[in-house]
Short mmCIF file of N, CA and C in Angstrom, two decimals:
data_model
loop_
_atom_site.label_atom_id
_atom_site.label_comp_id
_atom_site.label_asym_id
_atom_site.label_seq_id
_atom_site.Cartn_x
_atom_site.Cartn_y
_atom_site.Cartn_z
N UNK A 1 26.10 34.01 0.83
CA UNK A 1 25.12 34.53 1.77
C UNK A 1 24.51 33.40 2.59
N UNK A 2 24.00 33.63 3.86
CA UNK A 2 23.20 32.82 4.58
C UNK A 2 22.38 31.78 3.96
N UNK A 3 21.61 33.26 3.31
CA UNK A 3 20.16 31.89 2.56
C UNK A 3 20.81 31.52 1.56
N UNK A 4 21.84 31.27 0.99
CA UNK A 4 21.92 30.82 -0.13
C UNK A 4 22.45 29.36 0.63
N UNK A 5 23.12 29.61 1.67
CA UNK A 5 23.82 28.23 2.11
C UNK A 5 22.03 27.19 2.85
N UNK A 6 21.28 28.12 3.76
CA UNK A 6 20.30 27.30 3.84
C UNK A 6 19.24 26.49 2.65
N UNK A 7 19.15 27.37 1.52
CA UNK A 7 18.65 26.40 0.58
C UNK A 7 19.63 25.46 -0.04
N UNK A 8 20.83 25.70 -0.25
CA UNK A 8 21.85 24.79 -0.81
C UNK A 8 21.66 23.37 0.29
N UNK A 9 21.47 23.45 2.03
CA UNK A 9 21.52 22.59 2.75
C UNK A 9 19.81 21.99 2.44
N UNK A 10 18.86 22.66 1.93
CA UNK A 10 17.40 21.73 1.50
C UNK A 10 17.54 21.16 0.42
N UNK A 11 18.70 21.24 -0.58
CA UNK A 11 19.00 20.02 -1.58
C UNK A 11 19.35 18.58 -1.09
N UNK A 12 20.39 19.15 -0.10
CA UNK A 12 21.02 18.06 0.49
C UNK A 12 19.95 17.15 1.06
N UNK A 13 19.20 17.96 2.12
CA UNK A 13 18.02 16.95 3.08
C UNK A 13 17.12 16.36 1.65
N UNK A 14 16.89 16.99 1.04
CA UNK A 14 15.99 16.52 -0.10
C UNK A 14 16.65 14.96 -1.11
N UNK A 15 17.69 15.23 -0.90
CA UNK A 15 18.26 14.31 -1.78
C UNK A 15 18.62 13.50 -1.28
N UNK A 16 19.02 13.29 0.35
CA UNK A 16 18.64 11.77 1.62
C UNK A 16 17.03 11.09 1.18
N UNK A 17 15.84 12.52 1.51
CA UNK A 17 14.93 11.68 1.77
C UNK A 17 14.34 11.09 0.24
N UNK A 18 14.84 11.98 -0.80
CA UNK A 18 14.70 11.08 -1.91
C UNK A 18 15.28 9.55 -1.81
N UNK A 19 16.50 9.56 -1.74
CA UNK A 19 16.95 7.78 -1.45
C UNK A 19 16.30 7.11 -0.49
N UNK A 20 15.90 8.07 0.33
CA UNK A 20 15.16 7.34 1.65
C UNK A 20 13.74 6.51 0.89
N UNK A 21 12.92 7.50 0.04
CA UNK A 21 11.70 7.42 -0.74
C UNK A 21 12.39 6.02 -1.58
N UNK A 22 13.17 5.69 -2.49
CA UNK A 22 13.58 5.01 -3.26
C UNK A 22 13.92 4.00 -2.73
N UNK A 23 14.58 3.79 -1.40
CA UNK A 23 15.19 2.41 -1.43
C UNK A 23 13.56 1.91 -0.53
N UNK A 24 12.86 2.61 0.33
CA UNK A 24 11.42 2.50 0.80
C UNK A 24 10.61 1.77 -0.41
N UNK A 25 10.62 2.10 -1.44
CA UNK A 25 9.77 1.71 -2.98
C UNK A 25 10.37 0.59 -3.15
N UNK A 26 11.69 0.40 -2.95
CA UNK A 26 12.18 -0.94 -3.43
C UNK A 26 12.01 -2.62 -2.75
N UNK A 27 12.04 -1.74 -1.35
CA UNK A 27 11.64 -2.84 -0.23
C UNK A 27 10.20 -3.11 -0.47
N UNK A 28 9.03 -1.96 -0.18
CA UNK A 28 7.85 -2.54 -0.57
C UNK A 28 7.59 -3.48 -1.63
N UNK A 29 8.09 -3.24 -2.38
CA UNK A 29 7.63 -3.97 -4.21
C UNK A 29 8.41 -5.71 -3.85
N UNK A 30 9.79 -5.72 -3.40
CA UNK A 30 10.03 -6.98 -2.64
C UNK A 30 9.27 -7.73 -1.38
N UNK A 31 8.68 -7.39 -0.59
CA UNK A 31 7.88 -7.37 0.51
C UNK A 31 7.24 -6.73 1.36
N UNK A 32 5.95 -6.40 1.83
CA UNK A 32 5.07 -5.80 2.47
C UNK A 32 5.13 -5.57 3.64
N UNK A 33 5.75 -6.97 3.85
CA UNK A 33 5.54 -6.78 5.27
C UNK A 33 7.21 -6.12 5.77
N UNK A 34 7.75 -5.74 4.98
CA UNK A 34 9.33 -4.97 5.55
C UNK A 34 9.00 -3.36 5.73
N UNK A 35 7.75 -2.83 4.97
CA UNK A 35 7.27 -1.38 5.31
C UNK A 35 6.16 -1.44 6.01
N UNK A 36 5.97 -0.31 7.22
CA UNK A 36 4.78 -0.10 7.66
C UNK A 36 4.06 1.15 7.38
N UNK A 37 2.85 1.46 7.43
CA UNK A 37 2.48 2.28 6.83
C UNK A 37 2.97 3.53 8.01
N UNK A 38 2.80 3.40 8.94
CA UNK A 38 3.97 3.97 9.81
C UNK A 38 5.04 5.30 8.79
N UNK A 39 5.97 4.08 8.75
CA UNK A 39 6.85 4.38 8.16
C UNK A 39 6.62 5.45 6.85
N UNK A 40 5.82 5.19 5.79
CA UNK A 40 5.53 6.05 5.12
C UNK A 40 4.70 7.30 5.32
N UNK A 41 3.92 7.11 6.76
CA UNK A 41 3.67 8.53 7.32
C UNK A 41 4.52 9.26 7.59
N UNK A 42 5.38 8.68 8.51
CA UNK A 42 6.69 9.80 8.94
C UNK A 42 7.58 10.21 7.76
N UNK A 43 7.92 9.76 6.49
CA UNK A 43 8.13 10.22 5.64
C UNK A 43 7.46 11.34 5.26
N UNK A 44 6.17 11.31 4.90
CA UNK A 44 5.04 12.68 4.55
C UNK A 44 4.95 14.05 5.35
N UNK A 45 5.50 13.04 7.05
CA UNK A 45 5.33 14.39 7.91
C UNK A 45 6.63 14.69 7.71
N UNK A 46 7.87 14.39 7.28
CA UNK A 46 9.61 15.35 6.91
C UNK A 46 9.11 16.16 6.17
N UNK A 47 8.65 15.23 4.64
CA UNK A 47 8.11 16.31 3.59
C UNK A 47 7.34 17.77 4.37
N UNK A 48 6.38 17.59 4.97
CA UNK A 48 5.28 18.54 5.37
C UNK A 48 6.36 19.96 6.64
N UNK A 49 7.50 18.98 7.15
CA UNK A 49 8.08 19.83 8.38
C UNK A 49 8.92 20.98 7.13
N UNK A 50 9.80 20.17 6.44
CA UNK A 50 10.14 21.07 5.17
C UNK A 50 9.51 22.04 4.47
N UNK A 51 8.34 21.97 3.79
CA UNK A 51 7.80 22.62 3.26
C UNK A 51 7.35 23.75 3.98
N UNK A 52 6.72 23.46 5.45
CA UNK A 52 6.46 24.81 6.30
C UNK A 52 7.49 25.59 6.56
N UNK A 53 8.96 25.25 6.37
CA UNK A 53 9.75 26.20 6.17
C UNK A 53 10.25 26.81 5.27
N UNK A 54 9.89 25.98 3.93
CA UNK A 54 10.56 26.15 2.31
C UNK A 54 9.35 27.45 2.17
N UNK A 55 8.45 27.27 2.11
CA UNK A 55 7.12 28.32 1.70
C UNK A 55 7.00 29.29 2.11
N UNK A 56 7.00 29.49 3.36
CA UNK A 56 7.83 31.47 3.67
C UNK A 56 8.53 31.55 3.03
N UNK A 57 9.90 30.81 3.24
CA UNK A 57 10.98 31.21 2.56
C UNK A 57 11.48 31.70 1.30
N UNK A 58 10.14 31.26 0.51
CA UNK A 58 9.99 31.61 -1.22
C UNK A 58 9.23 32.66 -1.05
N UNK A 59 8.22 32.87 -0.02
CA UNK A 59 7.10 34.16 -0.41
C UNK A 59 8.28 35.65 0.06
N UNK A 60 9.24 35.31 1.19
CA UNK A 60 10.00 36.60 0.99
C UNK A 60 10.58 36.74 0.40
N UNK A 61 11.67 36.01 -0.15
CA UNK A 61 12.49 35.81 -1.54
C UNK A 61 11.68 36.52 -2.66
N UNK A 62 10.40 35.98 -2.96
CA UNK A 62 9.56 36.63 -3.82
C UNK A 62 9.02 38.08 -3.26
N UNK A 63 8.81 38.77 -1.80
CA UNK A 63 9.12 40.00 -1.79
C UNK A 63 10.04 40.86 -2.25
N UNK A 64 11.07 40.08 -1.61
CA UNK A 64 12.42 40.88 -2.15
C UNK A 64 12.60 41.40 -3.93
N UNK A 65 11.77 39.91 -4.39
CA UNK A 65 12.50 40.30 -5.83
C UNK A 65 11.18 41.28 -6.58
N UNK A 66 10.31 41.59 -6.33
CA UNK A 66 9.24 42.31 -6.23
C UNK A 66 9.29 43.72 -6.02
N UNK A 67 10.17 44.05 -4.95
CA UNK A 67 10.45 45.14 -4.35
C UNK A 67 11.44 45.62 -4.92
N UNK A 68 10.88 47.02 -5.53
CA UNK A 68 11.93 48.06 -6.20
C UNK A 68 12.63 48.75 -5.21
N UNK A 69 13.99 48.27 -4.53
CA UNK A 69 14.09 49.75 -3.42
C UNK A 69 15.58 49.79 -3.71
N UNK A 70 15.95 51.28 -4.10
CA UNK A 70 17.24 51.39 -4.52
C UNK A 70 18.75 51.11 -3.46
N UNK A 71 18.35 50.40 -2.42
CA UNK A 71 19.17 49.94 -1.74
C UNK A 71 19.64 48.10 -2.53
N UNK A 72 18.72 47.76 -3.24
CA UNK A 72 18.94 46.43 -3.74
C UNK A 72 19.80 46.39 -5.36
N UNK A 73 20.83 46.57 -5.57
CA UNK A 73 21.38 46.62 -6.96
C UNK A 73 21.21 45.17 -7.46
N UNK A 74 21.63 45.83 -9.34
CA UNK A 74 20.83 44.35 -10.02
C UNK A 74 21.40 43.17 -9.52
N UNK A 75 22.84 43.42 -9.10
CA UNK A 75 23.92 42.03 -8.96
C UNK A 75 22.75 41.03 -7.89
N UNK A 76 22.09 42.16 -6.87
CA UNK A 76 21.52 41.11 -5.90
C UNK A 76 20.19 41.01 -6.87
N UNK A 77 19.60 41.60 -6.90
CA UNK A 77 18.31 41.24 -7.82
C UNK A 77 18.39 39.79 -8.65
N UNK A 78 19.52 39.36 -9.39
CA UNK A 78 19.83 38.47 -9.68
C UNK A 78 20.05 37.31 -9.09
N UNK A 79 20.56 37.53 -8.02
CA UNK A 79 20.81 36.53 -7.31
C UNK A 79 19.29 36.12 -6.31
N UNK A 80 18.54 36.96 -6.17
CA UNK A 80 17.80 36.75 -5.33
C UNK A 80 16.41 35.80 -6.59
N UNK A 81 16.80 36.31 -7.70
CA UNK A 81 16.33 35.72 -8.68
C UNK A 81 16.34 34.20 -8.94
N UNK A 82 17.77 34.08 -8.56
CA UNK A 82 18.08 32.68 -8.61
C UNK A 82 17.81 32.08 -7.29
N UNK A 83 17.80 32.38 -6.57
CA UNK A 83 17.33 31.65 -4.66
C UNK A 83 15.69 31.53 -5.10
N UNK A 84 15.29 32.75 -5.45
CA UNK A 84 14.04 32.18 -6.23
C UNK A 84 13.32 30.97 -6.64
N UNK A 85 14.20 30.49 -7.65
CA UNK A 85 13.96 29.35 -8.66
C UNK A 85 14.43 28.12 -7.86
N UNK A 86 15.59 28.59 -7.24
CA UNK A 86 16.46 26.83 -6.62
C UNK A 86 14.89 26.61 -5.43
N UNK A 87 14.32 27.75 -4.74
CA UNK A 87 13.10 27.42 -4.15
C UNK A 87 11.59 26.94 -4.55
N UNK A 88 11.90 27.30 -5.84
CA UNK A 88 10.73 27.11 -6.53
C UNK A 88 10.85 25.57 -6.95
N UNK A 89 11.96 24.94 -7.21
CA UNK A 89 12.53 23.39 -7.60
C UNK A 89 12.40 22.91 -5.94
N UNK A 90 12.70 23.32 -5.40
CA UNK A 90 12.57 22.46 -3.91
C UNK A 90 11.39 22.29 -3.93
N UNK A 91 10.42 22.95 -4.13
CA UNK A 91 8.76 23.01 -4.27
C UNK A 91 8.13 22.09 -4.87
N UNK A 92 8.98 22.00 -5.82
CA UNK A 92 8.54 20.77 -6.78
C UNK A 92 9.27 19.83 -6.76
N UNK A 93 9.85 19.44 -6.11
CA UNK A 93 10.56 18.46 -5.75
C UNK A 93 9.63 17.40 -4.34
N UNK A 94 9.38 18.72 -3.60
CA UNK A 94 8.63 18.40 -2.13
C UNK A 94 7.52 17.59 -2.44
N UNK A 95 6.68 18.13 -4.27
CA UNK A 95 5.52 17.97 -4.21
C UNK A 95 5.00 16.70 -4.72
N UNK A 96 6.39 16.35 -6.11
CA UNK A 96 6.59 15.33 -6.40
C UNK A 96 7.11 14.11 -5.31
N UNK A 97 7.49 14.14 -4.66
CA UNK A 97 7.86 13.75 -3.08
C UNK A 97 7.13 12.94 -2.43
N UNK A 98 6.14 13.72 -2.02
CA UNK A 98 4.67 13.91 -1.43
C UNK A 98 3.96 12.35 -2.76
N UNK A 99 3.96 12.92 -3.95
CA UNK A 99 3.01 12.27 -4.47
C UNK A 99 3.46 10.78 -4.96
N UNK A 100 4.88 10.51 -4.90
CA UNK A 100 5.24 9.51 -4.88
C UNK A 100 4.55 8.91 -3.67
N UNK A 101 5.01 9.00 -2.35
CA UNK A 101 4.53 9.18 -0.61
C UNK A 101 3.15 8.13 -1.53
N UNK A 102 2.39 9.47 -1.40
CA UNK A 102 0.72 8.78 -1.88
C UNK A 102 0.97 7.37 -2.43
N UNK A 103 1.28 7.87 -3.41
CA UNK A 103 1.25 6.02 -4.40
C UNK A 103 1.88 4.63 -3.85
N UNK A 104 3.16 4.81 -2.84
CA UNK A 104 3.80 4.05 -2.22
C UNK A 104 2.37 3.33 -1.00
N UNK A 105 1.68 4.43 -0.35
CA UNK A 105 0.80 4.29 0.56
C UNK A 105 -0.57 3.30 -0.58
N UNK A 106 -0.82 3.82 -1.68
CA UNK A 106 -1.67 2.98 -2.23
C UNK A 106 -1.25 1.45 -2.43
N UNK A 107 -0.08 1.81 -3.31
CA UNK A 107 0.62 0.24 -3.60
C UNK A 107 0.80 -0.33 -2.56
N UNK A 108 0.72 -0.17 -0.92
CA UNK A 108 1.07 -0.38 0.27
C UNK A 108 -0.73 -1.16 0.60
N UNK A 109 -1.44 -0.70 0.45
CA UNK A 109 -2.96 -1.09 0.82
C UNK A 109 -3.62 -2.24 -0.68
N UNK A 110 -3.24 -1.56 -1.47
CA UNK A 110 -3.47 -2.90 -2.76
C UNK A 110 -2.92 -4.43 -2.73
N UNK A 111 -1.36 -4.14 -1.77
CA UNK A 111 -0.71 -5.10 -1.95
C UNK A 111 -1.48 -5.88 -0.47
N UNK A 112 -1.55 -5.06 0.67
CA UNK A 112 -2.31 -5.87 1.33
C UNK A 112 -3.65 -6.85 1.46
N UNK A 113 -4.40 -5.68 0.78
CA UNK A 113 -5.97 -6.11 0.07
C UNK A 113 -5.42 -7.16 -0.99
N UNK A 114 -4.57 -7.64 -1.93
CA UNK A 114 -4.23 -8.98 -2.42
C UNK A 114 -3.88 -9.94 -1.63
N UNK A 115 -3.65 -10.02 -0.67
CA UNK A 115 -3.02 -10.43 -0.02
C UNK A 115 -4.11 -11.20 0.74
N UNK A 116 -4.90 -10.10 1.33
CA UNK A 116 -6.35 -10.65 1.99
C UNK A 116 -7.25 -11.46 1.40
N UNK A 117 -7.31 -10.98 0.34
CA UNK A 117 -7.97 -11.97 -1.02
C UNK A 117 -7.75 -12.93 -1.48
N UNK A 118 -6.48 -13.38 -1.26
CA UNK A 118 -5.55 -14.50 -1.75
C UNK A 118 -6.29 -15.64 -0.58
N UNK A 119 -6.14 -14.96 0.71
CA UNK A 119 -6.47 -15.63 2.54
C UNK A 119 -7.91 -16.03 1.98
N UNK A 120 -8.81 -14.97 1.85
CA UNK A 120 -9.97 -15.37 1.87
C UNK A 120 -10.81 -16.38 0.46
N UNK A 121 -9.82 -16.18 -0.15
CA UNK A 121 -10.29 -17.46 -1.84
C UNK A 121 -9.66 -18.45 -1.44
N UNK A 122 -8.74 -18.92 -0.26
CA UNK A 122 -8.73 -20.08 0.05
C UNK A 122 -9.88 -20.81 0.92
N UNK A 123 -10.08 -19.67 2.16
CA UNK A 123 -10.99 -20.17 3.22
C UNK A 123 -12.02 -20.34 2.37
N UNK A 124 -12.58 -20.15 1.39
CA UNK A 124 -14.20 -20.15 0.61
C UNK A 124 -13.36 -21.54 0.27
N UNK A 125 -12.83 -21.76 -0.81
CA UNK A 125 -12.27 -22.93 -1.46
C UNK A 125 -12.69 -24.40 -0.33
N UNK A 126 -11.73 -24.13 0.96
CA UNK A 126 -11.95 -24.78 1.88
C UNK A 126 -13.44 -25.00 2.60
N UNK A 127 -14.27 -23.65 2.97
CA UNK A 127 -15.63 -24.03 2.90
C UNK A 127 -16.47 -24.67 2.32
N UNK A 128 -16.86 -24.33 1.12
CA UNK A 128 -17.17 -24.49 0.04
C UNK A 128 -17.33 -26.20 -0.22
N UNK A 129 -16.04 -26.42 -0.06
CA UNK A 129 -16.32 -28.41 0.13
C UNK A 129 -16.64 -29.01 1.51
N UNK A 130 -16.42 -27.96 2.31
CA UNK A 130 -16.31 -28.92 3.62
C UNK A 130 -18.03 -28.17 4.03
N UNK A 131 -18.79 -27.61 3.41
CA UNK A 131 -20.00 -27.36 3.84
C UNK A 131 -21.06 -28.22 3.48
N UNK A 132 -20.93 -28.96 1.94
CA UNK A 132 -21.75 -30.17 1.84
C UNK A 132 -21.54 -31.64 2.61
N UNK A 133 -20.00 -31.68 2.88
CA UNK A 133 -19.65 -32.85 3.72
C UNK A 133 -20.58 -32.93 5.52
N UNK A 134 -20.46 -31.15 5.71
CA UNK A 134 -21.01 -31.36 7.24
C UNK A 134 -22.40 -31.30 7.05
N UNK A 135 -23.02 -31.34 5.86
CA UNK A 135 -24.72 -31.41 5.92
C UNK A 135 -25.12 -33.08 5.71
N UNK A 136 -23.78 -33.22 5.58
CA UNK A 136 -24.38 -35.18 5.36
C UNK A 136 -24.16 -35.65 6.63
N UNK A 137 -23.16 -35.34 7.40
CA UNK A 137 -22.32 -35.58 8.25
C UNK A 137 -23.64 -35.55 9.57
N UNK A 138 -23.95 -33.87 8.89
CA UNK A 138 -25.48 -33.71 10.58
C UNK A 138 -26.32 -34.53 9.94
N UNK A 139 -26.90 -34.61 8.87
CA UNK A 139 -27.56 -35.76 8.75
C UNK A 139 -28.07 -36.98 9.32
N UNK A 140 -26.96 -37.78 8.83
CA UNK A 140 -26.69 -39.01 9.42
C UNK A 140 -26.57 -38.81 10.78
N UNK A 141 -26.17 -37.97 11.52
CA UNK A 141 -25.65 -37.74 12.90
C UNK A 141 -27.00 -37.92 13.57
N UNK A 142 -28.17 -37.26 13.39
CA UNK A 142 -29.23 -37.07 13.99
C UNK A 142 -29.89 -38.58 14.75
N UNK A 143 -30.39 -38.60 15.39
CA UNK A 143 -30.35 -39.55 16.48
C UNK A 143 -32.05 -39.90 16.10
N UNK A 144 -32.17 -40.45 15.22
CA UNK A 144 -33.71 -41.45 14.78
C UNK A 144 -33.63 -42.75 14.98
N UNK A 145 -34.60 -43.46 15.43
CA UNK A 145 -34.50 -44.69 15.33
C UNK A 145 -34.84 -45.10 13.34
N UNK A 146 -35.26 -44.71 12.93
CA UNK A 146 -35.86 -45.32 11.47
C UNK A 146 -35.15 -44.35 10.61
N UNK A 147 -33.60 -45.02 9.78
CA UNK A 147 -33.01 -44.30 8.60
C UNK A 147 -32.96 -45.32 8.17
N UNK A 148 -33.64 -45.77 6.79
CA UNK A 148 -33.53 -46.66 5.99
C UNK A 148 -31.51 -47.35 5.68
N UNK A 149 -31.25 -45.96 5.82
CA UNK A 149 -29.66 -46.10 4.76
C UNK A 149 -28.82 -46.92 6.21
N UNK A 150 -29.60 -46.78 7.22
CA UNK A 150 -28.18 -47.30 8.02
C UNK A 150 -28.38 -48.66 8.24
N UNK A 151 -29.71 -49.43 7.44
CA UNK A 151 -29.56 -50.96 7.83
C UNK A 151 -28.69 -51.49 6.66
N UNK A 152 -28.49 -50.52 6.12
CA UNK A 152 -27.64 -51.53 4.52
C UNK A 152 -26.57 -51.28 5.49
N UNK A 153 -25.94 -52.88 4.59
CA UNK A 153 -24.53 -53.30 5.01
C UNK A 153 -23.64 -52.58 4.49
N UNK A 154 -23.94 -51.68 3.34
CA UNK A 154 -22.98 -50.66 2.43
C UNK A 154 -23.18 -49.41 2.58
N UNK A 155 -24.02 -49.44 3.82
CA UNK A 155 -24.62 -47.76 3.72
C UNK A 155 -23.16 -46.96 4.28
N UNK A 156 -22.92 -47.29 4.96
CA UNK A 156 -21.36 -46.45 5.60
C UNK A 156 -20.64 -46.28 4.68
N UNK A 157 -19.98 -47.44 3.55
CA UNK A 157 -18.68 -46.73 2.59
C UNK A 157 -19.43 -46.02 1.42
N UNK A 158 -20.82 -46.06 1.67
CA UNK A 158 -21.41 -45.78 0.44
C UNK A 158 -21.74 -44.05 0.25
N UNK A 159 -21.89 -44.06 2.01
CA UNK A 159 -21.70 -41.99 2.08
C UNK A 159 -20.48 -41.73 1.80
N UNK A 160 -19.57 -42.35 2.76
CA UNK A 160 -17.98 -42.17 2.30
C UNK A 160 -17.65 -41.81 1.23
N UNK A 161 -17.75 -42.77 0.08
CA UNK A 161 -17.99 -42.75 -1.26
C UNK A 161 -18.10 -40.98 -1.85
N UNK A 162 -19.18 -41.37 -1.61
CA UNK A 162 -20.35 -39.93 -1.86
C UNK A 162 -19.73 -38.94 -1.83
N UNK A 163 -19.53 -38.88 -0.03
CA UNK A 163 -18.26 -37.86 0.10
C UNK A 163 -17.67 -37.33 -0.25
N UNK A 164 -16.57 -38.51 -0.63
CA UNK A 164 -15.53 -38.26 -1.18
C UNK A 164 -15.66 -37.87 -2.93
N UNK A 165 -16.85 -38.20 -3.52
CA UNK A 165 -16.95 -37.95 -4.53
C UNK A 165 -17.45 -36.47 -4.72
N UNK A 166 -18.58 -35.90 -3.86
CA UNK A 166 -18.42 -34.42 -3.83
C UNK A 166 -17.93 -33.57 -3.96
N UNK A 167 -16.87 -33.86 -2.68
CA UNK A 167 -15.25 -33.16 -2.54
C UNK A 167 -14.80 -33.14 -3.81
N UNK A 168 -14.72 -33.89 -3.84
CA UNK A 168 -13.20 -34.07 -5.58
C UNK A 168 -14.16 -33.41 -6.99
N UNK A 169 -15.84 -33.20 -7.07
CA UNK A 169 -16.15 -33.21 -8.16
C UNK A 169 -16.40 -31.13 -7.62
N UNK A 170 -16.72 -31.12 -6.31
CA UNK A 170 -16.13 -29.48 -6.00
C UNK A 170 -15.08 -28.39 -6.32
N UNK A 171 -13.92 -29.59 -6.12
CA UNK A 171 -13.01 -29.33 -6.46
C UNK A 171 -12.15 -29.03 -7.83
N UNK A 172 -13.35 -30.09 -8.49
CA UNK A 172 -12.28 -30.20 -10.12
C UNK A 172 -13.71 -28.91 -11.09
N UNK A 173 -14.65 -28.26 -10.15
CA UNK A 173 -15.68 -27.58 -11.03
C UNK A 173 -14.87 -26.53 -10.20
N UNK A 174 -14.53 -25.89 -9.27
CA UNK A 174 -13.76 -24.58 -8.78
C UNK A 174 -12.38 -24.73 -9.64
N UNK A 175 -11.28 -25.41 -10.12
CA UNK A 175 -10.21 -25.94 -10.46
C UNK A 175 -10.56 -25.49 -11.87
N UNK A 176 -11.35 -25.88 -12.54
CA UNK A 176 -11.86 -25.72 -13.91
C UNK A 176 -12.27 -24.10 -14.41
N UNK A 177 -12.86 -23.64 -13.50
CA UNK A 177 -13.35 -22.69 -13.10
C UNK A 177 -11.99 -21.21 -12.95
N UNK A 178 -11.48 -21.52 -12.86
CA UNK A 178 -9.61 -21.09 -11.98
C UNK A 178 -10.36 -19.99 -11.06
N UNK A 179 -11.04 -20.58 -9.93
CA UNK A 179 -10.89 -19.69 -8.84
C UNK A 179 -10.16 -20.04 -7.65
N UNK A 180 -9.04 -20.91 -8.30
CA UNK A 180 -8.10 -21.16 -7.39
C UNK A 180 -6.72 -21.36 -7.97
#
């Protein structure tokens, strides 16, 4: 029969965009930036174009098999029984589908948001030392005639010093710390 060949052909589409869904999962989990979220929309909207046609298609099926009318003998009753069920599995197939979809889209925003986090625990890292260096830095910069520290003959390697000792003791208390 007709419908039996059109649901037999929603296994088929179902079982592309399943591999489609799968090898999509595989690329994300290898790299982020090879899926766009794009991409996993237009997946959701196949699912969604399908289903607006799968879901009539089960509620008359489910008339039919509902309907006592002695023009329908059991042989079809049966069969319409079974177009039934192969629709009722497309259903759940669609839905499971769909909810993979979702999770791909989460693991898709988690992996980015790590990603961002990773960016931004460096730039702090990098702040973080280079913000006590530029408060010595304006410091000294400021244009006084009377800073005790700049008539010493050691006052220059002696901020240096300093400096450099900040930095490195910033570094080894964040390091210690493992926020890096």
């Amino acid at each position: 029969m007709l419908i039996d060949k059109i649901v037999a052909n929603y296994f088929v589409i179902l079982e592309k965009i399943e591999d489609h869904i799968e090898s999509t999962e595989l690329e994300l989990i290898r790299d982020t930036d090879l899926i766009s979220p794009g991409h996993l929309m237009h997946l959701k909207k196949q699912l969604i174009q399908i289903r607006k046609h799968v879901y009539p298609l089960r509620d008359e099926i489910r008339k039919l098999q509902r309907d006592e009318s002695i023009l329908i003998d059991r042989k079809t009753i049966k069969y319409i029984n079974d177009l039934y069920d192969h629709l009722q599995n497309i259903i759940q197939n669609l839905e499971s589908f769909r909810d993979t979809i979702s999770n791909l889209m989460e693991l898709y925003s988690s992996t980015i948001s790590n990603k961002l986090n990773s960016v931004m625990k460096t730039l702090t890292v990098v702040g973080v030392i280079f913000i006590p260096l530029t408060f010595i830095v304006g410091l000294y910069g400021m244009n006084f005639d009377y800073m005790p520290e700049l008539r010493y003959h050691w006052g220059y390697p002696v901020v240096l010093i300093a400096m450099l000792f900040i930095s490195a003791g910033m570094y080894m208390y964040m390091k210690s710390r493992k926020w890096f």
